[in-house]
Amino acid sequence: MAVATPTQIRPVLMLGNIHRAFAGGVVAIESISLEIPAGEFTAILGPSGCGKSTLLRIIAGLDRGAAGSVHLATDNRLAYVFQDAHLLPWRNVLNNVALPLELMGVAKPERLDAARPFVEMVGLADAAELYPNQLSGGMRMRVSLARALVTRPTLLLLDEPFAALDEITRQHLDDQLRQLWKTTQTTVLFVTHSTAEAAFLAQRAIVLSKRPATIVADLPIDLGDQRTGELRGEARFAEVTQHIYRALARGEA
């Protein structure tokens, strides 16, 4: 049996010369081309309003006004986590996580059985019967993550999901997200404003310029496979965050 070489393996996502202009002639994105390999955790950073969320929406097919090409692998299953958890208030945790399977037509017993391991995976087994108004902000975001993962996506898009949370909760969720990524081997595109969050989570940082957004830096993040909270206090971590920060400063210029 022939074994595929790295050059024969197609990326999960290929963007070709993405351009997005809005009414009034405002250009949000100009000529972004990018390839994302299977299983990679990529952070996307850039100044506020530069088009990071717009780029994610284009990839997800939620914004069809862009020029250029978006190619997803033929077996690709995509999931999207927004800045707000967007949970249904009349459904408990388990039924919120099972919602995508319900929309796919999976019968109730099967979808609840399929959802339970993902509720457990995000550490909410004891909260499975609780409703959104009984959960903290961090717990609601964990439900949103479990709901995104329940369809076993090959590409997970996250748009600053932890931005509204306090720093301690945010770091705990960063730890958990990285473990989920390692467990599921899902390809992740993660939009963030935080250089520290990008350095801790990602294998690669794509830094965008101010509007109209172009790529000003494509930076590998070589901090090893095992990352714990102690890493945040190490000199090598500070060096990586500074490297990303300098790229952001160039993008602002």
PDB file of C-alpha atoms in Angstrom:
ATOM      1  CA  MET A   1       0.000   0.000   0.000  1.00  0.00           C
ATOM      2  CA  ALA A   2       1.386   3.421  -0.946  1.00  0.00           C
ATOM      3  CA  VAL A   3       1.980   5.848   1.896  1.00  0.00           C
ATOM      4  CA  ALA A   4       1.185   9.503   1.332  1.00  0.00           C
ATOM      5  CA  THR A   5       4.108  11.858   1.695  1.00  0.00           C
ATOM      6  CA  PRO A   6       3.601  15.200   3.469  1.00  0.00           C
ATOM      7  CA  THR A   7       3.423  17.017   0.117  1.00  0.00           C
ATOM      8  CA  GLN A   8       0.566  14.703  -0.924  1.00  0.00           C
ATOM      9  CA  ILE A   9      -1.558  15.422   2.159  1.00  0.00           C
ATOM     10  CA  ARG A  10      -4.122  18.103   1.403  1.00  0.00           C
ATOM     11  CA  PRO A  11      -4.710  20.762   4.059  1.00  0.00           C
ATOM     12  CA  VAL A  12      -8.047  20.912   5.848  1.00  0.00           C
ATOM     13  CA  LEU A  13      -8.524  24.536   4.785  1.00  0.00           C
ATOM     14  CA  MET A  14      -7.163  26.619   1.906  1.00  0.00           C
ATOM     15  CA  LEU A  15      -7.950  30.310   1.470  1.00  0.00           C
ATOM     16  CA  GLY A  16      -7.093  31.968  -1.833  1.00  0.00           C
ATOM     17  CA  ASN A  17      -6.950  35.767  -2.148  1.00  0.00           C
ATOM     18  CA  ILE A  18      -9.899  36.456   0.158  1.00  0.00           C
ATOM     19  CA  HIS A  19     -11.260  39.972  -0.312  1.00  0.00           C
ATOM     20  CA  ARG A  20     -14.272  41.450   1.501  1.00  0.00           C
ATOM     21  CA  ALA A  21     -15.685  44.904   0.948  1.00  0.00           C
ATOM     22  CA  PHE A  22     -18.853  46.264   2.542  1.00  0.00           C
ATOM     23  CA  ALA A  23     -21.403  48.856   1.437  1.00  0.00           C
ATOM     24  CA  GLY A  24     -19.891  52.299   1.165  1.00  0.00           C
ATOM     25  CA  GLY A  25     -16.585  50.985  -0.106  1.00  0.00           C
ATOM     26  CA  VAL A  26     -15.176  49.892   3.270  1.00  0.00           C
ATOM     27  CA  VAL A  27     -12.648  47.116   2.597  1.00  0.00           C
ATOM     28  CA  ALA A  28     -12.372  44.760   5.584  1.00  0.00           C
ATOM     29  CA  ILE A  29     -10.082  42.077   4.139  1.00  0.00           C
ATOM     30  CA  GLU A  30      -7.672  42.330   1.238  1.00  0.00           C
ATOM     31  CA  SER A  31      -5.908  39.402  -0.416  1.00  0.00           C
ATOM     32  CA  ILE A  32      -5.575  36.839   2.390  1.00  0.00           C
ATOM     33  CA  SER A  33      -4.245  33.438   1.336  1.00  0.00           C
ATOM     34  CA  LEU A  34      -3.668  30.722   3.918  1.00  0.00           C
ATOM     35  CA  GLU A  35      -3.345  26.953   4.306  1.00  0.00           C
ATOM     36  CA  ILE A  36      -4.224  25.138   7.535  1.00  0.00           C
ATOM     37  CA  PRO A  37      -2.938  21.549   7.927  1.00  0.00           C
ATOM     38  CA  ALA A  38      -5.040  18.869   9.577  1.00  0.00           C
ATOM     39  CA  GLY A  39      -4.785  18.820  13.361  1.00  0.00           C
ATOM     40  CA  GLU A  40      -3.105  22.211  13.722  1.00  0.00           C
ATOM     41  CA  PHE A  41      -4.094  24.744  16.407  1.00  0.00           C
ATOM     42  CA  THR A  42      -3.792  28.186  14.808  1.00  0.00           C
ATOM     43  CA  ALA A  43      -4.393  31.512  16.550  1.00  0.00           C
ATOM     44  CA  ILE A  44      -5.508  34.566  14.576  1.00  0.00           C
ATOM     45  CA  LEU A  45      -4.679  37.987  16.036  1.00  0.00           C
ATOM     46  CA  GLY A  46      -4.950  41.572  14.873  1.00  0.00           C
ATOM     47  CA  PRO A  47      -6.148  45.042  15.855  1.00  0.00           C
ATOM     48  CA  SER A  48      -9.775  45.542  16.886  1.00  0.00           C
ATOM     49  CA  GLY A  49     -12.042  45.808  13.861  1.00  0.00           C
ATOM     50  CA  CYS A  50      -9.460  44.487  11.426  1.00  0.00           C
ATOM     51  CA  GLY A  51     -11.654  41.665  10.109  1.00  0.00           C
ATOM     52  CA  LYS A  52     -10.749  38.619  12.234  1.00  0.00           C
ATOM     53  CA  SER A  53     -14.369  37.687  12.931  1.00  0.00           C
ATOM     54  CA  THR A  54     -15.321  38.468   9.342  1.00  0.00           C
ATOM     55  CA  LEU A  55     -12.651  36.033   8.144  1.00  0.00           C
ATOM     56  CA  LEU A  56     -14.035  33.289  10.398  1.00  0.00           C
ATOM     57  CA  ARG A  57     -17.570  33.953   9.142  1.00  0.00           C
ATOM     58  CA  ILE A  58     -16.358  33.689   5.548  1.00  0.00           C
ATOM     59  CA  ILE A  59     -14.690  30.344   6.297  1.00  0.00           C
ATOM     60  CA  ALA A  60     -17.879  29.097   7.960  1.00  0.00           C
ATOM     61  CA  GLY A  61     -20.038  30.178   5.027  1.00  0.00           C
ATOM     62  CA  LEU A  62     -21.918  32.711   7.159  1.00  0.00           C
ATOM     63  CA  ASP A  63     -20.697  35.639   5.041  1.00  0.00           C
ATOM     64  CA  ARG A  64     -21.056  35.006   1.329  1.00  0.00           C
ATOM     65  CA  GLY A  65     -20.102  38.484   0.152  1.00  0.00           C
ATOM     66  CA  ALA A  66     -16.374  37.792  -0.205  1.00  0.00           C
ATOM     67  CA  ALA A  67     -14.305  37.349  -3.341  1.00  0.00           C
ATOM     68  CA  GLY A  68     -11.608  34.688  -3.550  1.00  0.00           C
ATOM     69  CA  SER A  69     -11.770  30.986  -2.749  1.00  0.00           C
ATOM     70  CA  VAL A  70     -12.419  28.935   0.378  1.00  0.00           C
ATOM     71  CA  HIS A  71     -11.616  25.250  -0.009  1.00  0.00           C
ATOM     72  CA  LEU A  72     -12.528  22.827   2.767  1.00  0.00           C
ATOM     73  CA  ALA A  73     -11.521  19.175   2.669  1.00  0.00           C
ATOM     74  CA  THR A  74     -14.325  17.058   1.257  1.00  0.00           C
ATOM     75  CA  ASP A  75     -14.801  15.124   4.496  1.00  0.00           C
ATOM     76  CA  ASN A  76     -14.718  18.304   6.555  1.00  0.00           C
ATOM     77  CA  ARG A  77     -17.215  18.822   9.384  1.00  0.00           C
ATOM     78  CA  LEU A  78     -17.195  22.364  10.703  1.00  0.00           C
ATOM     79  CA  ALA A  79     -18.279  23.789  14.070  1.00  0.00           C
ATOM     80  CA  TYR A  80     -18.342  27.405  15.266  1.00  0.00           C
ATOM     81  CA  VAL A  81     -18.107  28.805  18.811  1.00  0.00           C
ATOM     82  CA  PHE A  82     -19.151  32.452  19.131  1.00  0.00           C
ATOM     83  CA  GLN A  83     -18.165  35.066  21.717  1.00  0.00           C
ATOM     84  CA  ASP A  84     -21.473  34.422  23.483  1.00  0.00           C
ATOM     85  CA  ALA A  85     -22.474  30.882  24.437  1.00  0.00           C
ATOM     86  CA  HIS A  86     -25.938  31.238  22.788  1.00  0.00           C
ATOM     87  CA  LEU A  87     -27.499  28.450  24.866  1.00  0.00           C
ATOM     88  CA  LEU A  88     -31.229  27.777  24.731  1.00  0.00           C
ATOM     89  CA  PRO A  89     -32.530  28.841  28.170  1.00  0.00           C
ATOM     90  CA  TRP A  90     -35.321  26.255  28.249  1.00  0.00           C
ATOM     91  CA  ARG A  91     -32.927  23.341  27.720  1.00  0.00           C
ATOM     92  CA  ASN A  92     -30.641  21.828  30.332  1.00  0.00           C
ATOM     93  CA  VAL A  93     -26.918  21.297  29.723  1.00  0.00           C
ATOM     94  CA  LEU A  94     -27.299  17.815  28.237  1.00  0.00           C
ATOM     95  CA  ASN A  95     -30.048  18.853  25.832  1.00  0.00           C
ATOM     96  CA  ASN A  96     -28.156  21.986  24.768  1.00  0.00           C
ATOM     97  CA  VAL A  97     -25.115  19.862  23.914  1.00  0.00           C
ATOM     98  CA  ALA A  98     -27.302  17.371  22.020  1.00  0.00           C
ATOM     99  CA  LEU A  99     -28.967  20.100  19.905  1.00  0.00           C
ATOM    100  CA  PRO A 100     -26.735  19.752  16.791  1.00  0.00           C
ATOM    101  CA  LEU A 101     -27.466  16.016  16.700  1.00  0.00           C
ATOM    102  CA  GLU A 102     -31.186  16.725  16.967  1.00  0.00           C
ATOM    103  CA  LEU A 103     -30.918  19.092  14.004  1.00  0.00           C
ATOM    104  CA  MET A 104     -29.176  16.284  12.116  1.00  0.00           C
ATOM    105  CA  GLY A 105     -32.165  14.020  12.766  1.00  0.00           C
ATOM    106  CA  VAL A 106     -30.597  11.741  15.380  1.00  0.00           C
ATOM    107  CA  ALA A 107     -33.234  10.099  17.610  1.00  0.00           C
ATOM    108  CA  LYS A 108     -33.479  11.367  21.191  1.00  0.00           C
ATOM    109  CA  PRO A 109     -32.029   8.332  23.047  1.00  0.00           C
ATOM    110  CA  GLU A 110     -29.072   8.127  20.666  1.00  0.00           C
ATOM    111  CA  ARG A 111     -28.306  11.850  20.713  1.00  0.00           C
ATOM    112  CA  LEU A 112     -28.430  12.056  24.507  1.00  0.00           C
ATOM    113  CA  ASP A 113     -26.143   9.038  24.782  1.00  0.00           C
ATOM    114  CA  ALA A 114     -23.765  10.662  22.278  1.00  0.00           C
ATOM    115  CA  ALA A 115     -23.831  14.008  24.115  1.00  0.00           C
ATOM    116  CA  ARG A 116     -23.039  12.680  27.607  1.00  0.00           C
ATOM    117  CA  PRO A 117     -19.336  11.918  26.945  1.00  0.00           C
ATOM    118  CA  PHE A 118     -18.817  15.491  25.715  1.00  0.00           C
ATOM    119  CA  VAL A 119     -20.540  16.932  28.777  1.00  0.00           C
ATOM    120  CA  GLU A 120     -18.142  14.832  30.854  1.00  0.00           C
ATOM    121  CA  MET A 121     -15.191  15.870  28.659  1.00  0.00           C
ATOM    122  CA  VAL A 122     -15.703  19.541  29.576  1.00  0.00           C
ATOM    123  CA  GLY A 123     -16.062  18.703  33.275  1.00  0.00           C
ATOM    124  CA  LEU A 124     -19.823  19.251  33.610  1.00  0.00           C
ATOM    125  CA  ALA A 125     -21.108  15.749  34.343  1.00  0.00           C
ATOM    126  CA  ASP A 126     -22.504  16.939  37.681  1.00  0.00           C
ATOM    127  CA  ALA A 127     -24.247  19.871  35.967  1.00  0.00           C
ATOM    128  CA  ALA A 128     -25.885  17.942  33.111  1.00  0.00           C
ATOM    129  CA  GLU A 129     -29.428  18.639  34.382  1.00  0.00           C
ATOM    130  CA  LEU A 130     -28.869  22.337  35.151  1.00  0.00           C
ATOM    131  CA  TYR A 131     -30.199  25.175  33.010  1.00  0.00           C
ATOM    132  CA  PRO A 132     -28.180  28.098  31.590  1.00  0.00           C
ATOM    133  CA  ASN A 133     -29.389  30.556  34.253  1.00  0.00           C
ATOM    134  CA  GLN A 134     -27.924  28.224  36.886  1.00  0.00           C
ATOM    135  CA  LEU A 135     -24.442  28.275  35.335  1.00  0.00           C
ATOM    136  CA  SER A 136     -21.499  30.654  35.611  1.00  0.00           C
ATOM    137  CA  GLY A 137     -20.125  32.349  32.498  1.00  0.00           C
ATOM    138  CA  GLY A 138     -17.262  29.876  32.329  1.00  0.00           C
ATOM    139  CA  MET A 139     -19.632  26.916  32.626  1.00  0.00           C
ATOM    140  CA  ARG A 140     -21.818  28.270  29.827  1.00  0.00           C
ATOM    141  CA  MET A 141     -18.801  28.526  27.549  1.00  0.00           C
ATOM    142  CA  ARG A 142     -17.863  24.943  28.381  1.00  0.00           C
ATOM    143  CA  VAL A 143     -21.371  23.874  27.340  1.00  0.00           C
ATOM    144  CA  SER A 144     -20.885  25.780  24.084  1.00  0.00           C
ATOM    145  CA  LEU A 145     -17.585  23.966  23.490  1.00  0.00           C
ATOM    146  CA  ALA A 146     -19.155  20.574  24.176  1.00  0.00           C
ATOM    147  CA  ARG A 147     -22.021  21.402  21.807  1.00  0.00           C
ATOM    148  CA  ALA A 148     -19.510  22.307  19.083  1.00  0.00           C
ATOM    149  CA  LEU A 149     -17.531  19.104  19.597  1.00  0.00           C
ATOM    150  CA  VAL A 150     -20.490  16.712  19.738  1.00  0.00           C
ATOM    151  CA  THR A 151     -20.594  16.382  15.939  1.00  0.00           C
ATOM    152  CA  ARG A 152     -16.892  15.490  15.996  1.00  0.00           C
ATOM    153  CA  PRO A 153     -15.850  18.350  13.672  1.00  0.00           C
ATOM    154  CA  THR A 154     -12.620  18.229  11.732  1.00  0.00           C
ATOM    155  CA  LEU A 155     -12.449  22.056  11.799  1.00  0.00           C
ATOM    156  CA  LEU A 156     -13.385  24.086  14.889  1.00  0.00           C
ATOM    157  CA  LEU A 157     -13.709  27.871  14.595  1.00  0.00           C
ATOM    158  CA  LEU A 158     -13.597  29.862  17.853  1.00  0.00           C
ATOM    159  CA  ASP A 159     -14.261  33.612  17.864  1.00  0.00           C
ATOM    160  CA  GLU A 160     -12.825  35.000  21.129  1.00  0.00           C
ATOM    161  CA  PRO A 161     -14.929  32.594  23.208  1.00  0.00           C
ATOM    162  CA  PHE A 162     -13.318  33.536  26.552  1.00  0.00           C
ATOM    163  CA  ALA A 163     -12.889  37.293  26.029  1.00  0.00           C
ATOM    164  CA  ALA A 164     -15.655  38.302  28.480  1.00  0.00           C
ATOM    165  CA  LEU A 165     -14.403  36.102  31.326  1.00  0.00           C
ATOM    166  CA  ASP A 166     -12.125  36.985  34.221  1.00  0.00           C
ATOM    167  CA  GLU A 167      -8.443  36.116  33.874  1.00  0.00           C
ATOM    168  CA  ILE A 168      -8.413  33.098  36.206  1.00  0.00           C
ATOM    169  CA  THR A 169     -11.470  31.525  34.553  1.00  0.00           C
ATOM    170  CA  ARG A 170     -10.005  32.282  31.157  1.00  0.00           C
ATOM    171  CA  GLN A 171      -6.729  30.540  31.971  1.00  0.00           C
ATOM    172  CA  HIS A 172      -8.594  27.497  33.310  1.00  0.00           C
ATOM    173  CA  LEU A 173     -10.599  27.295  30.071  1.00  0.00           C
ATOM    174  CA  ASP A 174      -7.435  27.740  27.997  1.00  0.00           C
ATOM    175  CA  ASP A 175      -5.970  24.742  29.837  1.00  0.00           C
ATOM    176  CA  GLN A 176      -9.114  22.730  29.192  1.00  0.00           C
ATOM    177  CA  LEU A 177      -9.382  23.737  25.539  1.00  0.00           C
ATOM    178  CA  ARG A 178      -5.826  22.652  24.844  1.00  0.00           C
ATOM    179  CA  GLN A 179      -6.506  19.266  26.441  1.00  0.00           C
ATOM    180  CA  LEU A 180      -9.705  18.909  24.398  1.00  0.00           C
ATOM    181  CA  TRP A 181      -7.774  19.718  21.246  1.00  0.00           C
ATOM    182  CA  LYS A 182      -5.159  17.079  22.038  1.00  0.00           C
ATOM    183  CA  THR A 183      -7.878  14.520  22.812  1.00  0.00           C
ATOM    184  CA  THR A 184     -10.027  15.144  19.751  1.00  0.00           C
ATOM    185  CA  GLN A 185      -7.218  16.024  17.280  1.00  0.00           C
ATOM    186  CA  THR A 186      -9.552  18.626  15.753  1.00  0.00           C
ATOM    187  CA  THR A 187      -8.097  21.364  13.564  1.00  0.00           C
ATOM    188  CA  VAL A 188      -8.668  24.681  15.379  1.00  0.00           C
ATOM    189  CA  LEU A 189      -8.771  28.311  14.255  1.00  0.00           C
ATOM    190  CA  PHE A 190      -8.903  30.520  17.350  1.00  0.00           C
ATOM    191  CA  VAL A 191      -9.450  34.288  17.188  1.00  0.00           C
ATOM    192  CA  THR A 192      -8.043  36.185  20.173  1.00  0.00           C
ATOM    193  CA  HIS A 193      -6.732  39.611  21.175  1.00  0.00           C
ATOM    194  CA  SER A 194      -4.438  38.082  23.796  1.00  0.00           C
ATOM    195  CA  THR A 195      -0.809  37.393  22.887  1.00  0.00           C
ATOM    196  CA  ALA A 196      -0.467  35.241  26.013  1.00  0.00           C
ATOM    197  CA  GLU A 197      -3.520  33.181  25.123  1.00  0.00           C
ATOM    198  CA  ALA A 198      -2.230  32.655  21.589  1.00  0.00           C
ATOM    199  CA  ALA A 199       1.218  31.648  22.865  1.00  0.00           C
ATOM    200  CA  PHE A 200      -0.201  29.176  25.377  1.00  0.00           C
ATOM    201  CA  LEU A 201      -2.741  27.508  23.098  1.00  0.00           C
ATOM    202  CA  ALA A 202      -1.448  27.569  19.563  1.00  0.00           C
ATOM    203  CA  GLN A 203       1.194  25.989  17.392  1.00  0.00           C
ATOM    204  CA  ARG A 204       1.081  28.928  15.001  1.00  0.00           C
ATOM    205  CA  ALA A 205       0.008  32.580  15.122  1.00  0.00           C
ATOM    206  CA  ILE A 206      -1.366  34.425  12.104  1.00  0.00           C
ATOM    207  CA  VAL A 207      -1.146  38.191  12.709  1.00  0.00           C
ATOM    208  CA  LEU A 208      -3.327  40.515  10.641  1.00  0.00           C
ATOM    209  CA  SER A 209      -2.836  44.208   9.904  1.00  0.00           C
ATOM    210  CA  LYS A 210      -5.338  46.928  10.638  1.00  0.00           C
ATOM    211  CA  ARG A 211      -8.170  47.258   8.130  1.00  0.00           C
ATOM    212  CA  PRO A 212      -8.018  46.303   5.340  1.00  0.00           C
ATOM    213  CA  ALA A 213      -6.607  43.128   6.833  1.00  0.00           C
ATOM    214  CA  THR A 214      -3.619  41.420   5.279  1.00  0.00           C
ATOM    215  CA  ILE A 215      -1.267  38.881   6.865  1.00  0.00           C
ATOM    216  CA  VAL A 216       1.741  40.659   8.369  1.00  0.00           C
ATOM    217  CA  ALA A 217       3.232  37.621  10.166  1.00  0.00           C
ATOM    218  CA  ASP A 218       2.892  33.845  10.166  1.00  0.00           C
ATOM    219  CA  LEU A 219       4.723  32.748  13.303  1.00  0.00           C
ATOM    220  CA  PRO A 220       5.466  29.213  14.509  1.00  0.00           C
ATOM    221  CA  ILE A 221       5.031  28.763  18.282  1.00  0.00           C
ATOM    222  CA  ASP A 222       7.555  26.229  19.519  1.00  0.00           C
ATOM    223  CA  LEU A 223       6.775  25.772  23.206  1.00  0.00           C
ATOM    224  CA  GLY A 224       6.515  21.996  23.238  1.00  0.00           C
ATOM    225  CA  ASP A 225       3.558  19.664  23.329  1.00  0.00           C
ATOM    226  CA  GLN A 226       2.971  19.619  27.088  1.00  0.00           C
ATOM    227  CA  ARG A 227       1.938  23.072  28.329  1.00  0.00           C
ATOM    228  CA  THR A 228       0.912  23.701  31.925  1.00  0.00           C
ATOM    229  CA  GLY A 229       0.187  26.821  33.920  1.00  0.00           C
ATOM    230  CA  GLU A 230       3.835  27.053  34.977  1.00  0.00           C
ATOM    231  CA  LEU A 231       4.802  27.764  31.364  1.00  0.00           C
ATOM    232  CA  ARG A 232       3.223  31.223  31.624  1.00  0.00           C
ATOM    233  CA  GLY A 233       5.945  32.269  34.076  1.00  0.00           C
ATOM    234  CA  GLU A 234       8.897  31.086  31.993  1.00  0.00           C
ATOM    235  CA  ALA A 235      11.245  33.321  30.005  1.00  0.00           C
ATOM    236  CA  ARG A 236      10.657  31.406  26.752  1.00  0.00           C
ATOM    237  CA  PHE A 237       6.933  32.066  27.057  1.00  0.00           C
ATOM    238  CA  ALA A 238       7.551  35.791  27.531  1.00  0.00           C
ATOM    239  CA  GLU A 239       9.831  35.754  24.483  1.00  0.00           C
ATOM    240  CA  VAL A 240       7.101  34.230  22.301  1.00  0.00           C
ATOM    241  CA  THR A 241       4.453  36.685  23.517  1.00  0.00           C
ATOM    242  CA  GLN A 242       6.822  39.578  22.783  1.00  0.00           C
ATOM    243  CA  HIS A 243       7.457  38.215  19.297  1.00  0.00           C
ATOM    244  CA  ILE A 244       3.706  38.146  18.640  1.00  0.00           C
ATOM    245  CA  TYR A 245       3.296  41.607  20.176  1.00  0.00           C
ATOM    246  CA  ARG A 246       5.932  43.090  17.878  1.00  0.00           C
ATOM    247  CA  ALA A 247       4.108  41.627  14.877  1.00  0.00           C
ATOM    248  CA  LEU A 248       0.859  43.178  16.134  1.00  0.00           C
ATOM    249  CA  ALA A 249       2.607  46.546  16.478  1.00  0.00           C
ATOM    250  CA  ARG A 250       3.774  46.296  12.865  1.00  0.00           C
ATOM    251  CA  GLY A 251       0.200  45.531  11.843  1.00  0.00           C
ATOM    252  CA  GLU A 252      -1.036  48.657  13.615  1.00  0.00           C
ATOM    253  CA  ALA A 253       1.523  50.908  11.908  1.00  0.00           C
TER     254      ALA A 253
END
